[in-house]
Amino acid sequence: MTDCIIVGGGLIGMLSARELRKQGMDVLVIDKGRLGQESSWAGGGILSPLHPWRYGEEVNELANEGHRDYPELAQELLLESGIDPEYQRCGLLVVDSDESDQAKAWAQQWNMSLQMLNSAPEIQSVLPGVSDQFESGLWMPEIGQLRNPRLVKSVRGSLQALGVRVLENSEVERLDVVNQQIKGVVAQGKTYHSERVLIAGGAWTAKLLKDTGSVPDIEPVKGQMILFRGQPGQLSGMVLCESRYLIPRRDGRILCGSTIEHVGFEKSTPQETREALREVAISLLPSLAALDIEHHWAGLRPGSPQGVPYIGPHNTIHGLFINAGHYRNGVILGLASARRVARHILA
């Protein structure tokens, strides 16, 4: 019998597995596809909620822990896996915002650096090349990022080094529950036994829990993104304008996202969305007009009310736990969420 089965091998499930394994537990991760290939792979990797002052205490507490500890985790993952998740503290510029008072209050409460930029030249001095149409901005130089595809590979490599067992391409059909006690899961017709099961199914979490009598309010929210192949240094920091952003990678690629679409489990990438994102990208960084789009993709975020994740025991089934519903903030909230749910499981 396994000490704990984790259903869902995205970043949240993998980080949770890593925490439990480091505490000495025998862990099995089961995923319906390949580990880390849904929203964990598809996101931007900004190590902050977008407009963090719009969120409540719980989200900001989780984010603050991630902001503090991700640099150390990135080094640990590199040592354990040999894969660099490309952590870099490049800063985040918020433009076209009228929330400076809220932002200042947030920065003071959470001890974050925040600079008010009051002219286009001031913005240009911080991030050369950003459009001169913006005459005010909020600059947060301490905000970092990780490169999602490399991050999930790095965490998976860490799990392998730590001896965590993984079962991919094996969809969980149902939970094995007897007298309100979890006994394991059934996947591809085979029962895997454990009296501790963690559901970390991202956008699919509600489906996995549909027969439990207590289903979290989590739904898929599609986000589309595009990628430009630029030159290193073309953009030195991240830019956010409402829900759209640019993220520069070390190799010069620049990612632009992201749409917010409530369309169920559909992941198409229409041409008109591609062109709309391209226009947004150019409006933020005009030099992108000379570049072709290298890639266009979509992911399904696990949307939840106010973006507050569900972390902890299931309401009615003993031994069943949930870590899901991180919406747009799975990376920044993931580390602290994994630690928190591990404490519940080990209690």
XYZ file of C-alpha atoms in Angstrom:
347
model
C 0.000 0.000 0.000
C 1.237 3.488 -0.917
C 1.450 6.160 1.782
C -0.182 8.732 -0.487
C -1.557 8.744 -4.026
C -1.635 12.070 -5.843
C -4.139 12.350 -8.690
C -2.854 14.996 -11.090
C 0.725 15.500 -12.175
C 0.772 19.202 -12.914
C 3.023 21.590 -11.021
C 0.740 21.567 -7.950
C 0.655 17.779 -7.781
C 4.380 17.415 -8.422
C 5.396 20.010 -5.829
C 3.061 18.336 -3.332
C 4.653 14.954 -4.107
C 8.096 16.441 -3.606
C 7.158 17.855 -0.201
C 5.667 14.557 0.973
C 8.606 12.533 -0.302
C 11.036 14.793 1.532
C 9.060 13.974 4.680
C 9.670 10.277 4.090
C 6.389 9.233 2.501
C 6.064 6.696 -0.301
C 4.226 8.630 -3.021
C 2.584 7.639 -6.297
C 1.571 10.339 -8.819
C -1.077 9.356 -11.380
C -1.889 11.538 -14.377
C -4.281 11.112 -17.287
C -1.569 12.381 -19.656
C 2.055 13.348 -19.255
C 3.250 15.164 -16.174
C 3.139 18.949 -16.356
C 1.679 19.212 -19.849
C -1.560 21.090 -19.172
C -1.785 24.579 -17.616
C 1.533 24.100 -15.794
C 3.310 24.008 -19.156
C 1.100 26.605 -20.840
C 1.352 29.489 -18.377
C 3.655 32.469 -18.166
C 5.456 31.808 -14.895
C 5.169 35.289 -13.364
C 6.042 35.005 -9.685
C 3.277 37.286 -8.520
C -0.473 37.412 -8.872
C -1.417 39.883 -11.580
C -2.441 43.046 -9.710
C -1.794 41.406 -6.316
C -3.556 44.224 -4.458
C -6.844 42.942 -5.902
C -6.515 39.695 -3.946
C -7.277 38.898 -0.320
C -4.992 37.914 2.526
C -4.956 34.170 1.818
C -3.692 34.497 -1.756
C -1.114 37.108 -0.783
C 0.165 34.995 2.119
C 0.784 32.081 -0.254
C 2.318 34.395 -2.853
C 4.603 36.054 -0.311
C 6.036 32.684 0.682
C 6.623 31.815 -2.951
C 8.271 35.156 -3.655
C 10.602 34.599 -0.719
C 11.516 30.954 -1.314
C 11.417 30.298 -5.072
C 15.029 31.410 -5.655
C 16.236 28.708 -3.261
C 13.840 26.132 -4.728
C 15.089 26.883 -8.245
C 18.642 26.099 -7.133
C 17.530 22.888 -5.409
C 15.670 21.752 -8.520
C 18.701 22.440 -10.697
C 20.913 20.354 -8.398
C 18.395 17.504 -8.152
C 17.390 17.351 -11.816
C 20.206 18.968 -13.797
C 17.566 21.161 -15.498
C 17.579 24.916 -14.914
C 14.029 26.290 -14.454
C 15.431 29.715 -15.423
C 14.489 31.747 -12.399
C 15.192 35.425 -12.935
C 14.174 38.498 -10.986
C 13.559 40.837 -13.911
C 10.832 43.073 -12.461
C 7.232 43.776 -13.474
C 5.931 47.058 -14.905
C 2.187 47.726 -14.631
C 0.986 50.365 -17.093
C -2.321 52.114 -17.640
C -3.381 51.571 -14.032
C -5.373 53.892 -11.770
C -4.796 51.759 -8.670
C -1.666 53.403 -7.309
C -3.134 53.899 -3.818
C -4.108 50.231 -3.552
C -0.724 49.209 -4.913
C 1.146 51.350 -2.382
C -0.879 49.901 0.486
C -0.175 46.373 -0.730
C 3.549 47.047 -1.120
C 3.768 48.459 2.385
C 1.852 45.548 3.939
C 3.928 42.861 2.216
C 7.256 44.693 2.265
C 7.585 44.810 -1.518
C 9.467 47.444 -3.493
C 7.207 49.677 -5.583
C 8.186 52.723 -7.644
C 5.746 55.223 -9.114
C 6.683 56.261 -12.665
C 5.058 59.511 -13.773
C 6.150 60.049 -17.367
C 6.994 58.183 -20.536
C 10.725 58.954 -20.131
C 10.647 57.483 -16.611
C 9.058 54.329 -17.976
C 11.626 54.184 -20.778
C 14.433 54.495 -18.241
C 13.178 51.372 -16.474
C 12.229 49.316 -19.545
C 13.645 50.738 -22.773
C 11.511 49.999 -25.817
C 8.130 50.005 -24.084
C 5.598 52.118 -25.976
C 5.758 55.845 -25.255
C 1.936 55.981 -25.183
C 2.119 55.152 -21.462
C 2.799 58.115 -19.196
C 2.485 56.456 -15.795
C 3.376 53.081 -14.381
C 3.956 50.969 -11.281
C 7.393 49.337 -11.264
C 8.014 46.317 -9.013
C 11.700 45.450 -9.505
C 11.691 42.432 -7.155
C 9.122 40.366 -9.060
C 10.641 37.329 -10.732
C 9.657 34.637 -13.191
C 10.290 31.005 -14.063
C 10.087 29.432 -17.498
C 7.164 27.029 -17.226
C 8.228 24.258 -19.640
C 11.649 24.078 -18.012
C 10.147 24.331 -14.528
C 7.911 21.291 -14.974
C 10.798 19.297 -16.470
C 12.965 20.313 -13.551
C 10.373 19.323 -10.932
C 9.772 16.020 -12.694
C 13.516 15.371 -12.686
C 13.557 16.139 -8.970
C 10.789 13.586 -8.352
C 12.752 10.972 -10.266
C 15.885 11.704 -8.243
C 13.905 11.463 -4.999
C 12.308 8.134 -5.934
C 8.712 9.285 -6.399
C 6.759 6.783 -8.489
C 4.856 8.121 -11.488
C 2.074 6.600 -13.587
C 1.347 8.583 -16.742
C -1.356 8.228 -19.407
C -3.607 6.529 -16.871
C -6.893 8.305 -16.173
C -8.460 7.842 -12.742
C -11.986 6.536 -13.282
C -13.221 6.709 -9.707
C -12.205 6.986 -6.090
C -12.386 3.872 -3.917
C -14.342 4.946 -0.826
C -15.680 2.676 1.934
C -17.753 4.116 4.811
C -16.521 7.642 4.051
C -12.869 6.529 4.199
C -10.661 6.701 1.121
C -9.119 3.362 0.223
C -7.443 4.253 -3.064
C -8.281 5.001 -6.678
C -9.237 3.021 -9.761
C -7.333 3.888 -12.954
C -7.597 2.011 -16.231
C -9.473 -0.751 -14.429
C -6.782 -1.291 -11.791
C -7.101 -0.373 -8.113
C -4.218 1.428 -6.411
C -4.470 1.253 -2.622
C -3.828 4.068 -0.166
C -5.650 5.597 2.784
C -4.419 9.037 1.787
C -5.311 10.472 -1.626
C -4.627 14.018 -2.797
C -6.633 15.415 -5.694
C -4.532 17.955 -7.595
C -6.380 17.740 -10.884
C -6.323 21.387 -11.903
C -9.270 22.244 -14.140
C -10.429 18.603 -13.939
C -10.699 18.547 -10.131
C -14.479 18.944 -9.954
C -14.908 16.021 -12.366
C -12.702 13.819 -10.192
C -14.760 14.686 -7.102
C -18.219 14.635 -8.698
C -19.409 11.585 -6.712
C -18.079 12.634 -3.308
C -21.004 14.777 -2.180
C -18.809 17.864 -1.790
C -17.452 19.297 -5.017
C -15.260 22.426 -5.081
C -16.295 25.278 -7.346
C -13.514 24.845 -9.910
C -14.032 25.246 -13.648
C -11.765 25.408 -16.708
C -10.884 28.898 -17.943
C -9.082 28.928 -21.276
C -6.109 31.176 -21.862
C -4.378 31.649 -25.227
C -0.789 32.848 -25.625
C 1.664 33.604 -28.410
C 5.458 33.572 -28.561
C 7.875 35.783 -30.489
C 11.495 34.842 -31.144
C 13.273 38.063 -30.289
C 16.826 38.924 -29.350
C 18.217 38.728 -25.815
C 17.807 42.128 -24.192
C 15.032 43.288 -26.514
C 12.837 43.516 -23.417
C 14.502 43.401 -20.007
C 11.445 43.088 -17.744
C 7.821 42.024 -17.719
C 4.978 44.359 -18.711
C 1.343 44.128 -17.599
C -1.604 46.086 -18.976
C -4.846 44.873 -17.390
C -5.049 41.135 -18.209
C -2.406 41.192 -20.987
C 1.321 40.855 -20.412
C 4.710 40.397 -22.013
C 7.343 38.111 -20.483
C 10.922 38.059 -21.817
C 12.892 34.809 -21.601
C 16.661 34.554 -21.314
C 17.097 33.418 -24.910
C 15.247 36.446 -26.338
C 11.844 34.848 -26.795
C 8.970 37.048 -25.656
C 5.672 35.571 -24.553
C 2.382 37.480 -24.830
C -0.780 36.439 -23.009
C -3.429 35.874 -22.080
C -7.110 35.567 -22.892
C -9.775 34.670 -20.331
C -12.387 32.410 -21.925
C -15.148 30.421 -20.223
C -15.646 27.775 -22.906
C -15.393 24.507 -20.977
C -12.676 22.031 -21.894
C -12.150 23.402 -25.420
C -8.590 24.421 -26.386
C -8.767 25.694 -29.961
C -6.485 28.535 -31.090
C -8.365 30.682 -33.650
C -6.481 32.927 -36.047
C -8.416 35.992 -34.909
C -7.217 35.530 -31.332
C -3.661 35.121 -32.576
C -3.904 38.452 -34.405
C -5.576 40.186 -31.456
C -2.771 39.087 -29.124
C -0.190 40.215 -31.672
C -1.766 43.682 -31.770
C -1.682 43.856 -27.965
C 1.960 42.796 -27.924
C 2.966 45.458 -30.451
C 1.023 48.130 -28.555
C 3.168 47.335 -25.509
C 6.495 46.806 -27.287
C 6.470 48.309 -30.826
C 9.645 46.478 -31.921
C 7.644 43.227 -31.940
C 6.009 44.376 -35.189
C 9.106 43.171 -37.045
C 8.904 39.635 -35.638
C 6.899 36.606 -36.656
C 4.862 34.590 -34.188
C 6.751 31.400 -33.440
C 4.036 29.562 -31.518
C 0.378 29.949 -30.450
C -1.236 27.712 -27.838
C -3.995 27.474 -25.236
C -4.210 26.099 -21.709
C -7.008 25.500 -19.220
C -6.644 27.225 -15.879
C -8.456 25.878 -12.794
C -10.742 28.837 -12.132
C -12.090 29.346 -8.609
C -14.051 32.097 -6.797
C -11.773 35.107 -6.180
C -8.844 32.909 -7.281
C -8.588 31.323 -3.825
C -7.383 27.700 -4.061
C -8.854 24.786 -2.147
C -6.109 23.384 0.089
C -6.791 20.781 2.748
C -9.013 17.854 3.739
C -12.188 16.966 1.889
C -15.319 17.934 3.809
C -16.799 14.446 4.208
C -14.334 11.723 3.147
C -11.569 10.886 5.607
C -8.110 10.626 4.083
C -9.078 12.585 0.951
C -7.368 15.922 0.358
C -7.537 18.706 -2.263
C -4.927 21.093 -3.637
C -6.491 22.831 -6.636
C -8.200 25.963 -7.925
C -5.189 28.275 -8.218
C -6.636 29.962 -11.321
C -3.991 32.243 -12.909
C -1.481 31.905 -10.080
C -0.468 28.259 -9.956
C 3.266 28.900 -10.133
C 3.572 31.621 -7.510
C 1.110 29.922 -5.140
C 2.294 26.389 -5.852
C 5.217 26.145 -3.448
C 3.356 27.364 -0.366
C 0.253 25.366 -1.346
C 2.306 22.171 -1.514
C 3.777 22.827 1.904
C 0.376 23.592 3.379
C -1.371 20.502 2.025
C 1.576 18.329 3.071
C 1.091 19.489 6.658
C -2.560 18.457 6.477
C -1.707 15.037 5.061
C 1.038 14.390 7.602
C -1.018 15.554 10.607
